[in-house]
JSON list of C-alpha atoms and ligand atoms in Angstrom, two decimals:
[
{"chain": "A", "resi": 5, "resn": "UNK", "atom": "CA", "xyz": [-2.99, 16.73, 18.31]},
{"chain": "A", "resi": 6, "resn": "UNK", "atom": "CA", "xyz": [-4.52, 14.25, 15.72]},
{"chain": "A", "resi": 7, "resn": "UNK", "atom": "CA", "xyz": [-2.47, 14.41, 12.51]},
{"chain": "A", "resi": 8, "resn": "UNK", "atom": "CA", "xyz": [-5.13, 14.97, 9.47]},
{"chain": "A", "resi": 9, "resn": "UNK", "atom": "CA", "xyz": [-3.80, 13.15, 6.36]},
{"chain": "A", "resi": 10, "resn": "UNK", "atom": "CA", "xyz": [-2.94, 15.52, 3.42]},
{"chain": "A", "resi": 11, "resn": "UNK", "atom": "CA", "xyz": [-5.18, 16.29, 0.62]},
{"chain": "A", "resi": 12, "resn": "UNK", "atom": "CA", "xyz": [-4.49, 14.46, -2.52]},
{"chain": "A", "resi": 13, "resn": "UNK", "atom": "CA", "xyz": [-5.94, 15.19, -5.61]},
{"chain": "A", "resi": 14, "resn": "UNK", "atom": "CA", "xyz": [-9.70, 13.90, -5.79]},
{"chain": "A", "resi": 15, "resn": "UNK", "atom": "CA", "xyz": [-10.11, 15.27, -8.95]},
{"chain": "A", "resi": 16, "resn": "UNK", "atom": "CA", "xyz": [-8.06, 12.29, -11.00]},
{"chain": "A", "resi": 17, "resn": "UNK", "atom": "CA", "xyz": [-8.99, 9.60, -12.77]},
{"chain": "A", "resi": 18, "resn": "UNK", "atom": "CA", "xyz": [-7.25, 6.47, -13.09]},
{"chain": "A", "resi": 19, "resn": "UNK", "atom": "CA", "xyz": [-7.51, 5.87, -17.03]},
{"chain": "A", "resi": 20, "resn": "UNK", "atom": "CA", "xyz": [-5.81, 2.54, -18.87]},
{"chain": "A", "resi": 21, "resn": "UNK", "atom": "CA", "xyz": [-3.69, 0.10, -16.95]},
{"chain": "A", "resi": 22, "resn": "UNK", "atom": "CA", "xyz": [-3.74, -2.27, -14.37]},
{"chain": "A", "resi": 23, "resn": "UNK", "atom": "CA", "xyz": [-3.08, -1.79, -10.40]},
{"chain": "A", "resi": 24, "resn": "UNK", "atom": "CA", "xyz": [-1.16, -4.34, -8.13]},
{"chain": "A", "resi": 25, "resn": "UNK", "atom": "CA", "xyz": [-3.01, -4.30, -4.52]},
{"chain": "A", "resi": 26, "resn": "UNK", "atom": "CA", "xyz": [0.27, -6.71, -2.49]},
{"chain": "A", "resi": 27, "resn": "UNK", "atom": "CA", "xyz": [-1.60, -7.51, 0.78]},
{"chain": "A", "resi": 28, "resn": "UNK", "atom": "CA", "xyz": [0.22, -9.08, 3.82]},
{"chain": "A", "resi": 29, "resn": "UNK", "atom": "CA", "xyz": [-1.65, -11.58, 5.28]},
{"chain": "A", "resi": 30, "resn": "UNK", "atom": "CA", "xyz": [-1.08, -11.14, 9.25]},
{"chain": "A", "resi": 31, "resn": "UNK", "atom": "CA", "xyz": [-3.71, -9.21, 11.25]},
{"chain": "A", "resi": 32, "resn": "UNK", "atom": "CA", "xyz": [-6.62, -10.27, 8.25]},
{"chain": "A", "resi": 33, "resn": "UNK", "atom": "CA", "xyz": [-9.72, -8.28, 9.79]},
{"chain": "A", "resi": 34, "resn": "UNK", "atom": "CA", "xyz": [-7.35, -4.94, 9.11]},
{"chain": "A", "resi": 35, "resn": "UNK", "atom": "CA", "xyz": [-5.85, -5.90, 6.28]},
{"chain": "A", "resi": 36, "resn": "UNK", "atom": "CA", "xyz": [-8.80, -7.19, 4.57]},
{"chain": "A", "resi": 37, "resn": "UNK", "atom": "CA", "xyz": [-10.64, -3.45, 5.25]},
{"chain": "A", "resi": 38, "resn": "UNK", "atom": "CA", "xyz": [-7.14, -1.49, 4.17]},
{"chain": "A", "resi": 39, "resn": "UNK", "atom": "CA", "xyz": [-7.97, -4.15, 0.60]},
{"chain": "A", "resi": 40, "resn": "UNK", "atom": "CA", "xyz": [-11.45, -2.83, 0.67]},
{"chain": "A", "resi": 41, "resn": "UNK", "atom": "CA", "xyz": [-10.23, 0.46, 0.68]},
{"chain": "A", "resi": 42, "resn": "UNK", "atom": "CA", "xyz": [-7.74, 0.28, -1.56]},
{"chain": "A", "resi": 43, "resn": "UNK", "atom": "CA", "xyz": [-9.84, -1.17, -4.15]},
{"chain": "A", "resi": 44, "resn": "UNK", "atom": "CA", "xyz": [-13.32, 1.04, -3.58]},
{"chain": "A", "resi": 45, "resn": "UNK", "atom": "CA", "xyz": [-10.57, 3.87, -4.15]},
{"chain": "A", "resi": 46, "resn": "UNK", "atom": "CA", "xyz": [-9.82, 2.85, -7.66]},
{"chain": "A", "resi": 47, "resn": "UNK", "atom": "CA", "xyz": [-12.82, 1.63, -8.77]},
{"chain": "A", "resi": 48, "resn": "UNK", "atom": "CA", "xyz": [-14.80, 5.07, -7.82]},
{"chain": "A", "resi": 49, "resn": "UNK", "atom": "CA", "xyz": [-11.96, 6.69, -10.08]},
{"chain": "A", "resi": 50, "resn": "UNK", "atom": "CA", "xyz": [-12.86, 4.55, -12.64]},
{"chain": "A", "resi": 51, "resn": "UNK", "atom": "CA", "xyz": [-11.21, 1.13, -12.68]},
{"chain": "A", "resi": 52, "resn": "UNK", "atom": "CA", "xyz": [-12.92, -1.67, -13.77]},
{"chain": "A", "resi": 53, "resn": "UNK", "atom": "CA", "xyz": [-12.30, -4.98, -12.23]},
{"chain": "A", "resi": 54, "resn": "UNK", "atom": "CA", "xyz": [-10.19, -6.81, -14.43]},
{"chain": "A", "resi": 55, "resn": "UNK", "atom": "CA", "xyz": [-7.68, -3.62, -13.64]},
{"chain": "A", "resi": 56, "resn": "UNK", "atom": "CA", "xyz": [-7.59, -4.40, -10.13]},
{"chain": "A", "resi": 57, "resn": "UNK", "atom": "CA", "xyz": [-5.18, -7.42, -9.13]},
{"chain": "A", "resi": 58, "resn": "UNK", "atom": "CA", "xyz": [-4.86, -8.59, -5.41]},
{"chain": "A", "resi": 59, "resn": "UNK", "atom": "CA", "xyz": [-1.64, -10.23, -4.59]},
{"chain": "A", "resi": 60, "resn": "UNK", "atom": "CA", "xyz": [-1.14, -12.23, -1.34]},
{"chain": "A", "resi": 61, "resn": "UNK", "atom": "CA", "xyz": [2.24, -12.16, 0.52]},
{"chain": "A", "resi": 62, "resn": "UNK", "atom": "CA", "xyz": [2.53, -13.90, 4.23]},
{"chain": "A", "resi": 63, "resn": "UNK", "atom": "CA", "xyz": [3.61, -10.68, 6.13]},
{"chain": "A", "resi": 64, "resn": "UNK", "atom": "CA", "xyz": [4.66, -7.51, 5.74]},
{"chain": "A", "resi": 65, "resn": "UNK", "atom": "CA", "xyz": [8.05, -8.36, 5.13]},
{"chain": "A", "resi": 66, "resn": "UNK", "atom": "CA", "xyz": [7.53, -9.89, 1.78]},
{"chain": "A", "resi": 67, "resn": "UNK", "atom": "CA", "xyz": [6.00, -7.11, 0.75]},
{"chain": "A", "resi": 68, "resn": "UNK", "atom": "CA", "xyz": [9.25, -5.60, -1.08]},
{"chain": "A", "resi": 69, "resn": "UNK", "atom": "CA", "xyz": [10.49, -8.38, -3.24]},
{"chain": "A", "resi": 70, "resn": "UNK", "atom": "CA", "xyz": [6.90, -9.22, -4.52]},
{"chain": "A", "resi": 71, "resn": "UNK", "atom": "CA", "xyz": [6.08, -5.44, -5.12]},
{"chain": "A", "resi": 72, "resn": "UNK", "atom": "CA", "xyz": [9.50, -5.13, -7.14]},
{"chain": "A", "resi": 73, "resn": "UNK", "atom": "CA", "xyz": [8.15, -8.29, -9.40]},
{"chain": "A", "resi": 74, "resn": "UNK", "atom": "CA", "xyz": [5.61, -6.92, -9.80]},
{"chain": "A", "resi": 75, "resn": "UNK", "atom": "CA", "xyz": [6.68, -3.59, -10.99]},
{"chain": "A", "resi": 76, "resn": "UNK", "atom": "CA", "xyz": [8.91, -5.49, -12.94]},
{"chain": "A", "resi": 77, "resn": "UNK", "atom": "CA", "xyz": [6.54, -7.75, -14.82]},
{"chain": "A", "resi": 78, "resn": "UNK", "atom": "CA", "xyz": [5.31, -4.70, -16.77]},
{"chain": "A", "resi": 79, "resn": "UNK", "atom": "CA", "xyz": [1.30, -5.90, -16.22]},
{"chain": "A", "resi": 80, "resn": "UNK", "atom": "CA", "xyz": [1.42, -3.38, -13.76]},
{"chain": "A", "resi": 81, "resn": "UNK", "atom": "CA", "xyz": [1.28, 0.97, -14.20]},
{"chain": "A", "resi": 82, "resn": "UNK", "atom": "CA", "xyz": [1.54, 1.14, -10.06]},
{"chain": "A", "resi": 83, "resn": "UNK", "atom": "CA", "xyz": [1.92, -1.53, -7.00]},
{"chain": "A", "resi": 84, "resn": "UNK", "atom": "CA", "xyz": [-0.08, -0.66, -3.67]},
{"chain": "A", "resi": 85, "resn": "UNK", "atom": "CA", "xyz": [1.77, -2.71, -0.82]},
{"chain": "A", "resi": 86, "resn": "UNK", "atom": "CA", "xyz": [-0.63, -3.07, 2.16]},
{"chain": "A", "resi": 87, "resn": "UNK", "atom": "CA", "xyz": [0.24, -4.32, 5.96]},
{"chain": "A", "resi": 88, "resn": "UNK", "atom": "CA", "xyz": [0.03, -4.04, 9.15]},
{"chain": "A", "resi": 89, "resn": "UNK", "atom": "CA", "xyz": [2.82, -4.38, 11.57]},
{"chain": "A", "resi": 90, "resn": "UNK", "atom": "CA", "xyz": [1.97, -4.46, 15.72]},
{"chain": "A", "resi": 91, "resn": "UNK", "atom": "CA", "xyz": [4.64, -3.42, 17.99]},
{"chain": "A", "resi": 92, "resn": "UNK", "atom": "CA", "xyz": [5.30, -6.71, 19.86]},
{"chain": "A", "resi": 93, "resn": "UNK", "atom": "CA", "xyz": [7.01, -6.99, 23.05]},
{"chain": "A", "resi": 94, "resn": "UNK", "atom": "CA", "xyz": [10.49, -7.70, 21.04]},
{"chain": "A", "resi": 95, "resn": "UNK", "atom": "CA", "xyz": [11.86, -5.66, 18.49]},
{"chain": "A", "resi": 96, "resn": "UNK", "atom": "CA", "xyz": [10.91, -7.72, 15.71]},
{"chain": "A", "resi": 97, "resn": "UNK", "atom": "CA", "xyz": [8.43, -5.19, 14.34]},
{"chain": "A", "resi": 98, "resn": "UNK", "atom": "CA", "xyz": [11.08, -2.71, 14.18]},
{"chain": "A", "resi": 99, "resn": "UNK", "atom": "CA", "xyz": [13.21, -4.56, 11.65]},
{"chain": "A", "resi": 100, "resn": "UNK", "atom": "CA", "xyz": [10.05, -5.76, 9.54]},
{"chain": "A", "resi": 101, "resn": "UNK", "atom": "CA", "xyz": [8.61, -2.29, 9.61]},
{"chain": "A", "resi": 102, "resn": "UNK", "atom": "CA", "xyz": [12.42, -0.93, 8.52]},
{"chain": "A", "resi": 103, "resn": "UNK", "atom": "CA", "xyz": [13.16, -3.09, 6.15]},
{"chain": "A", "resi": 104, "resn": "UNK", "atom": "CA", "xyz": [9.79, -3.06, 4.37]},
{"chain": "A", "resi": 105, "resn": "UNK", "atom": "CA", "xyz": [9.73, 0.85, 4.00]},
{"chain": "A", "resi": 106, "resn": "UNK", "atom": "CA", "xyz": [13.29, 0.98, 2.68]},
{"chain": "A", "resi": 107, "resn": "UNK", "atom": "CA", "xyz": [12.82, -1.87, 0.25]},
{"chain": "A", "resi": 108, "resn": "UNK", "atom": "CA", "xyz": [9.60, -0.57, -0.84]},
{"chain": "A", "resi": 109, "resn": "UNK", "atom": "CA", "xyz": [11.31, 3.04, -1.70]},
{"chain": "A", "resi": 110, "resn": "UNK", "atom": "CA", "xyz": [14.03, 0.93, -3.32]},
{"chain": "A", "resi": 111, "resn": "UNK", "atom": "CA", "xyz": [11.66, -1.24, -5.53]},
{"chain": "A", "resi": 112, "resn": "UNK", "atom": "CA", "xyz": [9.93, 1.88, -6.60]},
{"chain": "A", "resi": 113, "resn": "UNK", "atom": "CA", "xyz": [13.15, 4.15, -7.47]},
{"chain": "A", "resi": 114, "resn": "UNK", "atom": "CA", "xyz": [14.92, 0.79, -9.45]},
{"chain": "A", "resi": 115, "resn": "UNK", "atom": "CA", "xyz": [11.67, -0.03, -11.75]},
{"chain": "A", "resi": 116, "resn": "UNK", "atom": "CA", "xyz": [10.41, 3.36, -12.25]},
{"chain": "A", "resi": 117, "resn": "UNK", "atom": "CA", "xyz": [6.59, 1.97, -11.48]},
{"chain": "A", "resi": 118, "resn": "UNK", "atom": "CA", "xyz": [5.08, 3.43, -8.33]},
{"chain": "A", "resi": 119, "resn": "UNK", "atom": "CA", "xyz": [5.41, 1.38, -5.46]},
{"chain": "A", "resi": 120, "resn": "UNK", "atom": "CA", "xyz": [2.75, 2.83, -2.89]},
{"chain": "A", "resi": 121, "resn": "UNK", "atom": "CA", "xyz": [3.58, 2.55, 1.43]},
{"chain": "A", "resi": 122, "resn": "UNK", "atom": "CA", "xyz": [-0.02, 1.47, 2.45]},
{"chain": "A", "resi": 123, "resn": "UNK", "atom": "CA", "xyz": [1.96, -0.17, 5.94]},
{"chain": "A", "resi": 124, "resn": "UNK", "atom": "CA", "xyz": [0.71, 0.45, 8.97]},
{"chain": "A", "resi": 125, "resn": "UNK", "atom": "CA", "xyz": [3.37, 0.68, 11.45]},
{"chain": "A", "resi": 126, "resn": "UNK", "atom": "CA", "xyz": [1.39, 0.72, 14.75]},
{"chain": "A", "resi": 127, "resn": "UNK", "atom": "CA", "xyz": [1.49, 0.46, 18.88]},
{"chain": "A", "resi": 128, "resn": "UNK", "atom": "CA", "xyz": [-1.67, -1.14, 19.12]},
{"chain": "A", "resi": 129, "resn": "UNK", "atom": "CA", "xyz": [-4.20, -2.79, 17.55]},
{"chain": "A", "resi": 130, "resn": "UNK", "atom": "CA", "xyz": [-6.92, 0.05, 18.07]},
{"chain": "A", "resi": 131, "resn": "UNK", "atom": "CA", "xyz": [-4.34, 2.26, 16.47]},
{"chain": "A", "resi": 132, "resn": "UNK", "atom": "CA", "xyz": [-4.25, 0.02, 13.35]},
{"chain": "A", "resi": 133, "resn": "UNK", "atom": "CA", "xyz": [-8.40, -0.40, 13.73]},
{"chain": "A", "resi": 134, "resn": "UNK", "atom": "CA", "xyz": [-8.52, 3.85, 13.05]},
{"chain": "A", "resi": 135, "resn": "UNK", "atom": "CA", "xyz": [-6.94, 3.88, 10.39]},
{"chain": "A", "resi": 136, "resn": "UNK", "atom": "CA", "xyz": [-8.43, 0.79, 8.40]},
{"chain": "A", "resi": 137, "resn": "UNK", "atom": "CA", "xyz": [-11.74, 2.35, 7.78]},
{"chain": "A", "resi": 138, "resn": "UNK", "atom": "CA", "xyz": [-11.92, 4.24, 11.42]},
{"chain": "A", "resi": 139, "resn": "UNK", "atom": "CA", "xyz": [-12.08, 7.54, 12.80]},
{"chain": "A", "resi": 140, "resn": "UNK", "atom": "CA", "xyz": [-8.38, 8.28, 11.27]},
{"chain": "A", "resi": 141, "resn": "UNK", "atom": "CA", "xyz": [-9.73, 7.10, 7.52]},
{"chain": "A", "resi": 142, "resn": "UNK", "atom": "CA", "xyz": [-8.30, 4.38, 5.97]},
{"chain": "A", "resi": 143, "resn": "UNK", "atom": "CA", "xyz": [-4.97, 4.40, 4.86]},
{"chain": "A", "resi": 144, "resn": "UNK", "atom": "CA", "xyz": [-5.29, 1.46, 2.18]},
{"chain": "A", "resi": 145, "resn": "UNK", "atom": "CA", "xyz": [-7.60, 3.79, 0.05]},
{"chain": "A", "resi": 146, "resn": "UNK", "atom": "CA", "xyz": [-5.01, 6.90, 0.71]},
{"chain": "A", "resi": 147, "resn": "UNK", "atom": "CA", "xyz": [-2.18, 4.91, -1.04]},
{"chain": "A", "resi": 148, "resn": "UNK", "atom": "CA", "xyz": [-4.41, 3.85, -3.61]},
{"chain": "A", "resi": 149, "resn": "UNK", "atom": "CA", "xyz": [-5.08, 8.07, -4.53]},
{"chain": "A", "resi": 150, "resn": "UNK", "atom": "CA", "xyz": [-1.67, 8.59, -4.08]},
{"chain": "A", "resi": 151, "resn": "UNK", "atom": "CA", "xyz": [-0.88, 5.63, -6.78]},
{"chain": "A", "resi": 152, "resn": "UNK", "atom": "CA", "xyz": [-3.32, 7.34, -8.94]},
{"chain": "A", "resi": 153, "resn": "UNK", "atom": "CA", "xyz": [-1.65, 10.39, -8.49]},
{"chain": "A", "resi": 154, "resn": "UNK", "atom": "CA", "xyz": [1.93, 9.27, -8.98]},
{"chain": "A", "resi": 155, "resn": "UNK", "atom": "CA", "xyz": [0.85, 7.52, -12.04]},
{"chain": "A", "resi": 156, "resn": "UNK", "atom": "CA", "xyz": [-1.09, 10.71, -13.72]},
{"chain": "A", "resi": 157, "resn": "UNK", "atom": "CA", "xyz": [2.62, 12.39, -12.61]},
{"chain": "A", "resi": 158, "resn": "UNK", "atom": "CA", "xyz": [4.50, 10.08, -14.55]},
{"chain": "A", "resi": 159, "resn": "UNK", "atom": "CA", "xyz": [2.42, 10.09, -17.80]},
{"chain": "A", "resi": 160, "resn": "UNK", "atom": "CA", "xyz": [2.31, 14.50, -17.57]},
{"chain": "A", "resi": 161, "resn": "UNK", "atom": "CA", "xyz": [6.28, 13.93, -16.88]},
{"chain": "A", "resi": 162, "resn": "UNK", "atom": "CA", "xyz": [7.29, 11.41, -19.63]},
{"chain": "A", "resi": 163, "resn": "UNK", "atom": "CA", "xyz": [4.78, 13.16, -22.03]},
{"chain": "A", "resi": 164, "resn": "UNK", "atom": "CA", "xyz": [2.38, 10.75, -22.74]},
{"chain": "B", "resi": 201, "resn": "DLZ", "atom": "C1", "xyz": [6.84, -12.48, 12.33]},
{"chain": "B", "resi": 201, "resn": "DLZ", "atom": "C2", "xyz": [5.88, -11.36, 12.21]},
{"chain": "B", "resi": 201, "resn": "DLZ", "atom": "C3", "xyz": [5.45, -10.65, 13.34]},
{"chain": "B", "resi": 201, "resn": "DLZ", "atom": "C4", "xyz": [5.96, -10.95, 14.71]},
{"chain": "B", "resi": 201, "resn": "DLZ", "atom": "N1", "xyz": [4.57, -9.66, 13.24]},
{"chain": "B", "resi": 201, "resn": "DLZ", "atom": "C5", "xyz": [4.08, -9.32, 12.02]},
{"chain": "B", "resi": 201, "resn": "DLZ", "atom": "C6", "xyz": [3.14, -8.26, 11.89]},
{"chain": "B", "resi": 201, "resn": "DLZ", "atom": "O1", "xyz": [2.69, -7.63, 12.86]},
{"chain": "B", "resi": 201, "resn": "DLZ", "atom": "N2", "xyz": [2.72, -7.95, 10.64]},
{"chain": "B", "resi": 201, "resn": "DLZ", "atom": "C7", "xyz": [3.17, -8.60, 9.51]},
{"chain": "B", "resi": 201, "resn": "DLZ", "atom": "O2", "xyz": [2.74, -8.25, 8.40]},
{"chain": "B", "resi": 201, "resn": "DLZ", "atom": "N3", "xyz": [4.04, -9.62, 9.63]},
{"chain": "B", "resi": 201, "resn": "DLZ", "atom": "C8", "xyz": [4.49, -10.01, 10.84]},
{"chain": "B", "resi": 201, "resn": "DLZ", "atom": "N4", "xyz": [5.38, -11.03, 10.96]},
{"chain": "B", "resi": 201, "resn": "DLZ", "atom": "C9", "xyz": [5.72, -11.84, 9.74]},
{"chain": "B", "resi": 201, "resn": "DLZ", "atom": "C10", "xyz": [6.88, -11.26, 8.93]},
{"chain": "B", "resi": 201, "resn": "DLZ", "atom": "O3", "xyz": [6.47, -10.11, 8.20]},
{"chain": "B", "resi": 201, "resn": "DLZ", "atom": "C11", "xyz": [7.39, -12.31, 7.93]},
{"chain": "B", "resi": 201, "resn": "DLZ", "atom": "O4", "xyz": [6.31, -12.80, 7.15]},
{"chain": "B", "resi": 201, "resn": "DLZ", "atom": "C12", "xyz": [8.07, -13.50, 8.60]},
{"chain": "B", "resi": 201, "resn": "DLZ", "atom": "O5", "xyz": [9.09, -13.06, 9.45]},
{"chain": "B", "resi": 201, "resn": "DLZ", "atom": "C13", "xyz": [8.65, -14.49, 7.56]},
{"chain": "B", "resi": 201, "resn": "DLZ", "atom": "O6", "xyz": [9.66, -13.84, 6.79]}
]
């Protein structure tokens, strides 16, 4: 059965501050629609463009350390990492796809700044194709909501 992405909140808007888009760049056809995404997200919940930066990494490994700068620079209210990871015939995607989900988490929990996991960790390439703008949406504009959401969360929990 096809897994149907859960509902996040529509309804918010995304207010003052500036959003970190960190884009890998292997597989750029995917990644450059999961960017698209990403960015039509925000700017339909009201970001203007000079609230939008796009930061390039080479591949989806990087994405950790230059999310955590980023976080850490304090430009930033939330950092959207994007990438897309293709099983190869070695296990090399396994540690990339590992070690880029745990040291997102991590840059995320040590800054305080949401760090959003807009990686696609796929078999194939057609898998990765559905889900950039195909028939299973497009995961680049999910992490952007949820990064909208997370940062509405944090302003309702620290009061301001
Ligand atoms: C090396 C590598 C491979 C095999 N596959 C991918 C991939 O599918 N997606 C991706 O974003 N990056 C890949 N990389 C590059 C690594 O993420 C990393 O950039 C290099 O190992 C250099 O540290």
């Amino acid at each position: 059965m096809q897994k149907t992405a859960p509902s996040l909140d529509h309804t918010l808007t995304v207010g003052e501050g500036r959003y970190a888009i960190v884009a890998a760049r292997w597989h750029a056809e995917i990644m450059d629609s999961l960017i698209d995404g990403a960015r039509s997200a925000l700017s339909s919940r009201g970001a203007t463009e000079s609230q939008i930066d796009v930061l390039r990494v080479p591949g989806s490994f990087e994405l950790p350390l230059a999310c955590e700068q980023a976080a850490l620079s304090g430009k930033y209210v939330a950092v959207i990492a994007l990438g897309v990871v293709i099983q190869g015939e070695t296990s090399h995607h396994d540690y990339i796809n590992m070690s880029a989900a745990y040291g997102l988490m991590q840059a995320g929990q040590k800054t305080g700044i949401p760090v959003l996991f807009g990686l696609l960790t796929c078999h194939t390439i057609e898998q990765a194709l559905d889900r950039a703008g195909g028939k299973v949406g497009n995961k680049g504009e999910e992490a952007a909501l949820a990064a909208i959401e997370m940062v509405n969360l944090l302003r309702t929990i620290k009061g301001n």
